[in-house]
């Protein structure tokens, strides 16, 4: 085939991706081979590709492609997540632009809009992953709200409810006033914030004095139902048994005593607002205090507050400070730094709120999920995340699984006309259960009311590795038995609690075994200044634009060069440029080799040695590469094979076997070179799938349906450590001769003589040295006055230069070097002439200084002799 003068990724990538699809190379069905399974961390169904996806999916594709090439039945299952909060917010925004409020629509009408949005925008990200080269089994594409996954989620809810692990109750939850839903603890991000500490005066009932309370949230005083002091606090002992009046509100509340109060914080007096603070809620429960919910769901003040009704909580905070000051009920205000909880999704401040929600008990699930990770049955890479995992599981709270949203899996609970409820997978089963529970066979479905809430999105994605193979609905089916447990999970450490831990829980609860054997945690992709990439900073490049500019292989390589496991990636476009340059290097090497004329001539000795050496080098590198993959050092694995191609193959091997200008190459060397090139494309393929396919197809005639991606990886079948060690010395020797040429400006075409002046030399490699250095003779002999000498370990070599040098220039150089050495020698002698130094320094330090003296004196003498010889 005709090779283009320049490698053009755009021409090649779509061609080979379609070829792989047409020949079903990504497809997998259970068979007799060892399975290798990866499930994709499902991106949001309406999302688009960003740099984090690029990194994550590049790593998955590397692992999957390598598994295919090591004889395994590789199955990479793609899919998307319905992302309740994010998707519902987008649908609500779109409706608002059309002048429609969510509250104006019925649930059915709203869900129709949500499905329309999903159908319109859904799956874009999966199409974009094709551009990257992702070798997913696209026929298996799943969605967390498709029929199989939805039925699985409802079945698990009912099962856990029947086991007594799911319950419904009023609890203090994290409320998102923008998304209008409860959140789990894991969906709250705490951020340090510069705020204020307000000191408020609570008048003591029946007295002239005040009790002063320090609070960061004066807007919640309308919900105060007690003041609490520590019984061991002498400064507030006078308040025991008293009552105080809430400022502005005028409500009389009791002073209670509890050890919970920190005597050192503020004044030691705590306002107790059971409806709006987790700790106050516990005090309220303990002392049977009334609870006044002063907030509407959207964060404005409710009628129960009595004051500032309908105004946003933060506006109230500003106004109430002024009003308290005007009423002389504000003692003082101080600057104060504290941590405030924000919604992970909407980035608004969370409001602690008493709410009726559904919860999953976590104690049993945490127990079954902790040991496998701590015992390394499931391995984390890097292992440092084991401690993060353990700390969370050992301090776990029940999971709030209900969300006040319409987009998602509706909770399968139906309320009965006379109170109570039933839980069932379908409406028909619910009616059956309701009739049985009430004893009323006349009940109709219209008499029941299904819970309005949805399940947390993570309640579906925690079943992902099982539900993708229909293991919940059809336990023990052929696919779940074959593909589960999966091999590797590639994900970010930011969802270790949301997803990784919960999948492990579900795996042991429903399959009795781990969901995956290894977890590879990627780092966060940052810009070259270390900032997290974000739209607002404008520092996140469009991955598809990068692919257009540098090619998918170039971008994949750029990502991986900067991606050691678990460490943040400092991404710079220059890395993609390096990837593109490597593509060009490979392409040019192919053009060089395919441009050679082959003839039936004798194989040179230097080529025989080169083939023998590269064979040994290839085997040693394969061993190193296998070790890198075994330890999930994927960035290092790429560098290993990169150096093999760039340094050993291109810079050394090809130079060694390359025929002289316009001369042919012998058939044996040519065949060996093509075989090496083929093995290199196999080793490189998982990292750079497109160019390796193009080159593999070009190396020799291939049949339709053949592909590099289904070939088997080469094995390390030729070990020769002695040869590799010898060849490193040969490289040093060649580098020494090349340095002489460079320093003296001697053209490469000018043949030289090499003298072995002293020490050992292995003549077996003379043909290699002579070819790469353009030497006429390699002989033992003394160096003359014109010789340029250098050392290789303990052997001294000399290159006689004769009339190729300018004697005056050489003398000037040597005199300058003598001047430097004499200055150095003087500083050494100052130390050695100091009796205190010689007497007090360690013997080895003194000995080292004496060695410096001897070396400098020896070099000065040699240089002086050389000058005398040149002067004649």
PDB file of C-alpha atoms in Angstrom, residues 167-373:
ATOM      1  CA  UNK A 167     -37.772   2.236  57.151  1.00  0.00           C
ATOM      2  CA  UNK A 168     -39.727   5.479  56.959  1.00  0.00           C
ATOM      3  CA  UNK A 169     -39.574   8.178  59.600  1.00  0.00           C
ATOM      4  CA  UNK A 170     -39.206  11.844  60.508  1.00  0.00           C
ATOM      5  CA  UNK A 171     -35.545  12.653  60.853  1.00  0.00           C
ATOM      6  CA  UNK A 172     -33.269  15.634  60.558  1.00  0.00           C
ATOM      7  CA  UNK A 173     -32.092  15.629  56.934  1.00  0.00           C
ATOM      8  CA  UNK A 174     -29.947  17.777  54.639  1.00  0.00           C
ATOM      9  CA  UNK A 175     -32.409  19.863  52.637  1.00  0.00           C
ATOM     10  CA  UNK A 176     -31.488  21.458  49.314  1.00  0.00           C
ATOM     11  CA  UNK A 177     -33.669  24.598  49.010  1.00  0.00           C
ATOM     12  CA  UNK A 178     -32.939  24.936  45.288  1.00  0.00           C
ATOM     13  CA  UNK A 179     -33.462  21.328  44.176  1.00  0.00           C
ATOM     14  CA  UNK A 180     -36.271  21.077  46.793  1.00  0.00           C
ATOM     15  CA  UNK A 181     -35.181  17.656  47.967  1.00  0.00           C
ATOM     16  CA  UNK A 182     -33.486  15.866  50.833  1.00  0.00           C
ATOM     17  CA  UNK A 183     -29.874  14.750  50.282  1.00  0.00           C
ATOM     18  CA  UNK A 184     -27.718  12.064  51.854  1.00  0.00           C
ATOM     19  CA  UNK A 185     -24.788  13.094  54.079  1.00  0.00           C
ATOM     20  CA  UNK A 186     -22.397  12.157  51.251  1.00  0.00           C
ATOM     21  CA  UNK A 187     -24.001  14.728  48.930  1.00  0.00           C
ATOM     22  CA  UNK A 188     -23.064  17.598  51.263  1.00  0.00           C
ATOM     23  CA  UNK A 189     -19.728  19.336  50.703  1.00  0.00           C
ATOM     24  CA  UNK A 190     -18.392  21.374  53.619  1.00  0.00           C
ATOM     25  CA  UNK A 191     -16.596  24.590  52.723  1.00  0.00           C
ATOM     26  CA  UNK A 192     -14.748  26.995  54.980  1.00  0.00           C
ATOM     27  CA  UNK A 193     -16.516  30.323  55.044  1.00  0.00           C
ATOM     28  CA  UNK A 194     -15.856  33.764  56.490  1.00  0.00           C
ATOM     29  CA  UNK A 195     -18.983  34.631  58.447  1.00  0.00           C
ATOM     30  CA  UNK A 196     -20.064  36.393  61.619  1.00  0.00           C
ATOM     31  CA  UNK A 197     -20.735  35.389  65.199  1.00  0.00           C
ATOM     32  CA  UNK A 198     -23.698  37.335  66.583  1.00  0.00           C
ATOM     33  CA  UNK A 199     -24.046  37.837  70.357  1.00  0.00           C
ATOM     34  CA  UNK A 200     -27.802  38.151  71.117  1.00  0.00           C
ATOM     35  CA  UNK A 201     -29.443  39.305  74.346  1.00  0.00           C
ATOM     36  CA  UNK A 202     -32.158  37.058  75.783  1.00  0.00           C
ATOM     37  CA  UNK A 203     -33.935  38.897  78.673  1.00  0.00           C
ATOM     38  CA  UNK A 204     -34.209  36.816  81.837  1.00  0.00           C
ATOM     39  CA  UNK A 205     -37.919  36.561  82.709  1.00  0.00           C
ATOM     40  CA  UNK A 206     -38.823  38.543  85.832  1.00  0.00           C
ATOM     41  CA  UNK A 207     -35.363  40.138  86.089  1.00  0.00           C
ATOM     42  CA  UNK A 208     -33.518  43.096  84.597  1.00  0.00           C
ATOM     43  CA  UNK A 209     -30.543  41.076  83.338  1.00  0.00           C
ATOM     44  CA  UNK A 210     -29.852  39.320  80.032  1.00  0.00           C
ATOM     45  CA  UNK A 211     -28.359  35.983  79.057  1.00  0.00           C
ATOM     46  CA  UNK A 212     -26.144  36.430  75.989  1.00  0.00           C
ATOM     47  CA  UNK A 213     -26.094  33.740  73.283  1.00  0.00           C
ATOM     48  CA  UNK A 214     -23.497  33.520  70.476  1.00  0.00           C
ATOM     49  CA  UNK A 215     -24.857  32.175  67.165  1.00  0.00           C
ATOM     50  CA  UNK A 216     -23.877  32.145  63.489  1.00  0.00           C
ATOM     51  CA  UNK A 217     -27.566  31.969  62.475  1.00  0.00           C
ATOM     52  CA  UNK A 218     -29.650  34.762  64.039  1.00  0.00           C
ATOM     53  CA  UNK A 219     -32.369  34.176  61.413  1.00  0.00           C
ATOM     54  CA  UNK A 220     -33.382  30.956  63.222  1.00  0.00           C
ATOM     55  CA  UNK A 221     -34.320  32.551  66.585  1.00  0.00           C
ATOM     56  CA  UNK A 222     -38.012  32.331  65.595  1.00  0.00           C
ATOM     57  CA  UNK A 223     -37.601  28.557  65.999  1.00  0.00           C
ATOM     58  CA  UNK A 224     -35.940  28.689  69.451  1.00  0.00           C
ATOM     59  CA  UNK A 225     -37.746  26.554  72.058  1.00  0.00           C
ATOM     60  CA  UNK A 226     -35.095  26.479  74.821  1.00  0.00           C
ATOM     61  CA  UNK A 227     -31.775  27.845  76.002  1.00  0.00           C
ATOM     62  CA  UNK A 228     -29.191  25.317  77.179  1.00  0.00           C
ATOM     63  CA  UNK A 229     -26.278  25.740  79.607  1.00  0.00           C
ATOM     64  CA  UNK A 230     -23.672  23.302  80.906  1.00  0.00           C
ATOM     65  CA  UNK A 231     -24.519  22.317  84.545  1.00  0.00           C
ATOM     66  CA  UNK A 232     -20.785  22.551  85.354  1.00  0.00           C
ATOM     67  CA  UNK A 233     -20.430  26.139  84.106  1.00  0.00           C
ATOM     68  CA  UNK A 234     -20.076  28.494  87.121  1.00  0.00           C
ATOM     69  CA  UNK A 235     -20.450  31.663  85.049  1.00  0.00           C
ATOM     70  CA  UNK A 236     -23.980  30.680  83.984  1.00  0.00           C
ATOM     71  CA  UNK A 237     -25.074  28.999  87.259  1.00  0.00           C
ATOM     72  CA  UNK A 238     -27.394  31.966  87.962  1.00  0.00           C
ATOM     73  CA  UNK A 239     -29.538  30.912  84.976  1.00  0.00           C
ATOM     74  CA  UNK A 240     -30.423  27.461  86.387  1.00  0.00           C
ATOM     75  CA  UNK A 241     -34.165  26.950  86.590  1.00  0.00           C
ATOM     76  CA  UNK A 242     -34.889  30.313  84.946  1.00  0.00           C
ATOM     77  CA  UNK A 243     -36.723  31.236  81.768  1.00  0.00           C
ATOM     78  CA  UNK A 244     -35.612  33.681  79.085  1.00  0.00           C
ATOM     79  CA  UNK A 245     -37.380  35.677  76.381  1.00  0.00           C
ATOM     80  CA  UNK A 246     -36.404  35.173  72.702  1.00  0.00           C
ATOM     81  CA  UNK A 247     -35.346  38.582  71.301  1.00  0.00           C
ATOM     82  CA  UNK A 248     -37.807  40.265  68.890  1.00  0.00           C
ATOM     83  CA  UNK A 249     -40.074  37.200  69.090  1.00  0.00           C
ATOM     84  CA  UNK A 250     -41.104  37.621  72.741  1.00  0.00           C
ATOM     85  CA  UNK A 251     -41.536  33.864  73.306  1.00  0.00           C
ATOM     86  CA  UNK A 252     -40.682  32.658  76.831  1.00  0.00           C
ATOM     87  CA  UNK A 253     -38.476  29.553  76.752  1.00  0.00           C
ATOM     88  CA  UNK A 254     -36.949  27.427  79.544  1.00  0.00           C
ATOM     89  CA  UNK A 255     -33.235  27.227  80.398  1.00  0.00           C
ATOM     90  CA  UNK A 256     -32.218  23.545  80.305  1.00  0.00           C
ATOM     91  CA  UNK A 257     -28.943  21.965  81.396  1.00  0.00           C
ATOM     92  CA  UNK A 258     -26.819  19.469  79.463  1.00  0.00           C
ATOM     93  CA  UNK A 259     -23.130  18.432  79.343  1.00  0.00           C
ATOM     94  CA  UNK A 260     -23.296  18.756  75.534  1.00  0.00           C
ATOM     95  CA  UNK A 261     -22.795  22.543  75.757  1.00  0.00           C
ATOM     96  CA  UNK A 262     -19.199  23.685  75.239  1.00  0.00           C
ATOM     97  CA  UNK A 263     -18.397  26.036  78.157  1.00  0.00           C
ATOM     98  CA  UNK A 264     -15.623  27.719  76.115  1.00  0.00           C
ATOM     99  CA  UNK A 265     -17.695  28.530  73.006  1.00  0.00           C
ATOM    100  CA  UNK A 266     -19.153  32.037  72.998  1.00  0.00           C
ATOM    101  CA  UNK A 267     -20.755  32.756  76.356  1.00  0.00           C
ATOM    102  CA  UNK A 268     -21.539  29.135  77.234  1.00  0.00           C
ATOM    103  CA  UNK A 269     -25.258  29.720  76.495  1.00  0.00           C
ATOM    104  CA  UNK A 270     -26.723  27.820  73.553  1.00  0.00           C
ATOM    105  CA  UNK A 271     -29.988  28.622  71.773  1.00  0.00           C
ATOM    106  CA  UNK A 272     -31.875  25.396  70.977  1.00  0.00           C
ATOM    107  CA  UNK A 273     -33.722  25.259  67.637  1.00  0.00           C
ATOM    108  CA  UNK A 274     -34.767  21.597  67.281  1.00  0.00           C
ATOM    109  CA  UNK A 275     -36.207  21.948  63.773  1.00  0.00           C
ATOM    110  CA  UNK A 276     -33.069  23.475  62.208  1.00  0.00           C
ATOM    111  CA  UNK A 277     -29.917  22.015  63.728  1.00  0.00           C
ATOM    112  CA  UNK A 278     -28.864  18.358  64.018  1.00  0.00           C
ATOM    113  CA  UNK A 279     -27.491  18.706  67.556  1.00  0.00           C
ATOM    114  CA  UNK A 280     -30.428  20.856  68.719  1.00  0.00           C
ATOM    115  CA  UNK A 281     -32.737  18.177  67.344  1.00  0.00           C
ATOM    116  CA  UNK A 282     -31.093  15.586  69.622  1.00  0.00           C
ATOM    117  CA  UNK A 283     -31.470  17.942  72.625  1.00  0.00           C
ATOM    118  CA  UNK A 284     -35.114  18.478  71.677  1.00  0.00           C
ATOM    119  CA  UNK A 285     -35.706  14.714  71.596  1.00  0.00           C
ATOM    120  CA  UNK A 286     -33.929  14.256  74.931  1.00  0.00           C
ATOM    121  CA  UNK A 287     -35.858  17.040  76.759  1.00  0.00           C
ATOM    122  CA  UNK A 288     -39.146  16.717  74.858  1.00  0.00           C
ATOM    123  CA  UNK A 289     -38.981  20.264  73.475  1.00  0.00           C
ATOM    124  CA  UNK A 290     -41.468  21.555  70.900  1.00  0.00           C
ATOM    125  CA  UNK A 291     -40.128  21.873  67.347  1.00  0.00           C
ATOM    126  CA  UNK A 292     -41.044  24.877  65.199  1.00  0.00           C
ATOM    127  CA  UNK A 293     -40.218  24.599  61.485  1.00  0.00           C
ATOM    128  CA  UNK A 294     -39.739  28.226  60.413  1.00  0.00           C
ATOM    129  CA  UNK A 295     -38.604  27.578  56.813  1.00  0.00           C
ATOM    130  CA  UNK A 296     -40.492  26.840  53.641  1.00  0.00           C
ATOM    131  CA  UNK A 297     -38.943  24.232  51.353  1.00  0.00           C
ATOM    132  CA  UNK A 298     -37.376  26.978  49.184  1.00  0.00           C
ATOM    133  CA  UNK A 299     -35.476  28.575  52.093  1.00  0.00           C
ATOM    134  CA  UNK A 300     -37.908  31.457  52.716  1.00  0.00           C
ATOM    135  CA  UNK A 301     -39.458  31.952  56.151  1.00  0.00           C
ATOM    136  CA  UNK A 302     -42.791  30.247  56.742  1.00  0.00           C
ATOM    137  CA  UNK A 303     -45.910  31.471  58.515  1.00  0.00           C
ATOM    138  CA  UNK A 304     -44.767  29.513  61.605  1.00  0.00           C
ATOM    139  CA  UNK A 305     -41.884  32.004  61.988  1.00  0.00           C
ATOM    140  CA  UNK A 306     -44.316  34.833  62.641  1.00  0.00           C
ATOM    141  CA  UNK A 307     -41.757  37.401  61.408  1.00  0.00           C
ATOM    142  CA  UNK A 308     -40.149  38.030  57.989  1.00  0.00           C
ATOM    143  CA  UNK A 309     -42.604  35.608  56.362  1.00  0.00           C
ATOM    144  CA  UNK A 310     -41.825  34.837  52.701  1.00  0.00           C
ATOM    145  CA  UNK A 311     -38.360  36.445  52.799  1.00  0.00           C
ATOM    146  CA  UNK A 312     -35.231  34.418  51.916  1.00  0.00           C
ATOM    147  CA  UNK A 313     -33.183  33.168  54.893  1.00  0.00           C
ATOM    148  CA  UNK A 314     -30.036  35.142  53.950  1.00  0.00           C
ATOM    149  CA  UNK A 315     -31.963  38.381  53.416  1.00  0.00           C
ATOM    150  CA  UNK A 316     -33.498  37.818  56.851  1.00  0.00           C
ATOM    151  CA  UNK A 317     -30.017  37.371  58.366  1.00  0.00           C
ATOM    152  CA  UNK A 318     -29.004  40.815  57.056  1.00  0.00           C
ATOM    153  CA  UNK A 319     -32.256  42.464  58.183  1.00  0.00           C
ATOM    154  CA  UNK A 320     -32.489  40.828  61.604  1.00  0.00           C
ATOM    155  CA  UNK A 321     -28.985  42.089  62.493  1.00  0.00           C
ATOM    156  CA  UNK A 322     -30.238  45.642  61.933  1.00  0.00           C
ATOM    157  CA  UNK A 323     -33.498  45.029  63.822  1.00  0.00           C
ATOM    158  CA  UNK A 324     -31.753  43.437  66.814  1.00  0.00           C
ATOM    159  CA  UNK A 325     -29.310  46.351  66.983  1.00  0.00           C
ATOM    160  CA  UNK A 326     -32.185  48.859  66.820  1.00  0.00           C
ATOM    161  CA  UNK A 327     -33.918  47.049  69.710  1.00  0.00           C
ATOM    162  CA  UNK A 328     -30.667  47.031  71.720  1.00  0.00           C
ATOM    163  CA  UNK A 329     -30.742  43.230  71.707  1.00  0.00           C
ATOM    164  CA  UNK A 330     -27.429  42.766  69.863  1.00  0.00           C
ATOM    165  CA  UNK A 331     -24.459  42.780  72.226  1.00  0.00           C
ATOM    166  CA  UNK A 332     -21.743  42.597  69.533  1.00  0.00           C
ATOM    167  CA  UNK A 333     -20.750  40.964  66.203  1.00  0.00           C
ATOM    168  CA  UNK A 334     -17.409  39.244  65.546  1.00  0.00           C
ATOM    169  CA  UNK A 335     -15.794  37.907  62.392  1.00  0.00           C
ATOM    170  CA  UNK A 336     -15.960  34.121  62.478  1.00  0.00           C
ATOM    171  CA  UNK A 337     -14.687  31.309  60.229  1.00  0.00           C
ATOM    172  CA  UNK A 338     -16.703  28.102  60.146  1.00  0.00           C
ATOM    173  CA  UNK A 339     -17.517  25.198  57.827  1.00  0.00           C
ATOM    174  CA  UNK A 340     -20.841  25.379  56.026  1.00  0.00           C
ATOM    175  CA  UNK A 341     -22.524  22.495  54.181  1.00  0.00           C
ATOM    176  CA  UNK A 342     -23.307  22.981  50.488  1.00  0.00           C
ATOM    177  CA  UNK A 343     -25.302  20.805  48.111  1.00  0.00           C
ATOM    178  CA  UNK A 344     -22.896  18.875  45.915  1.00  0.00           C
ATOM    179  CA  UNK A 345     -25.261  19.275  42.953  1.00  0.00           C
ATOM    180  CA  UNK A 346     -26.662  22.818  43.183  1.00  0.00           C
ATOM    181  CA  UNK A 347     -23.927  24.461  45.292  1.00  0.00           C
ATOM    182  CA  UNK A 348     -26.452  26.169  47.593  1.00  0.00           C
ATOM    183  CA  UNK A 349     -26.202  26.155  51.395  1.00  0.00           C
ATOM    184  CA  UNK A 350     -27.923  23.117  52.888  1.00  0.00           C
ATOM    185  CA  UNK A 351     -30.699  23.636  55.404  1.00  0.00           C
ATOM    186  CA  UNK A 352     -30.986  21.051  58.228  1.00  0.00           C
ATOM    187  CA  UNK A 353     -34.677  20.162  58.212  1.00  0.00           C
ATOM    188  CA  UNK A 354     -37.017  17.759  59.973  1.00  0.00           C
ATOM    189  CA  UNK A 355     -38.639  15.705  57.277  1.00  0.00           C
ATOM    190  CA  UNK A 356     -40.448  12.425  56.670  1.00  0.00           C
ATOM    191  CA  UNK A 357     -38.083  10.363  54.536  1.00  0.00           C
ATOM    192  CA  UNK A 358     -37.139   6.796  53.653  1.00  0.00           C
ATOM    193  CA  UNK A 359     -33.873   5.463  55.083  1.00  0.00           C
ATOM    194  CA  UNK A 360     -31.701   2.384  54.589  1.00  0.00           C
ATOM    195  CA  UNK A 361     -30.026   0.948  57.700  1.00  0.00           C
ATOM    196  CA  UNK A 362     -26.317   0.733  56.964  1.00  0.00           C
ATOM    197  CA  UNK A 363     -24.789  -1.142  59.904  1.00  0.00           C
ATOM    198  CA  UNK A 364     -25.152  -4.645  58.402  1.00  0.00           C
ATOM    199  CA  UNK A 365     -24.125  -3.502  54.908  1.00  0.00           C
ATOM    200  CA  UNK A 366     -21.066  -1.622  56.221  1.00  0.00           C
ATOM    201  CA  UNK A 367     -20.016  -4.703  58.154  1.00  0.00           C
ATOM    202  CA  UNK A 368     -20.028  -6.983  55.080  1.00  0.00           C
ATOM    203  CA  UNK A 369     -18.234  -4.377  52.930  1.00  0.00           C
ATOM    204  CA  UNK A 370     -15.341  -3.479  55.249  1.00  0.00           C
ATOM    205  CA  UNK A 371     -13.416  -6.744  55.642  1.00  0.00           C
ATOM    206  CA  UNK A 372     -12.891  -7.588  51.922  1.00  0.00           C
ATOM    207  CA  UNK A 373     -11.144  -4.255  51.297  1.00  0.00           C
TER     208      UNK A 373
END
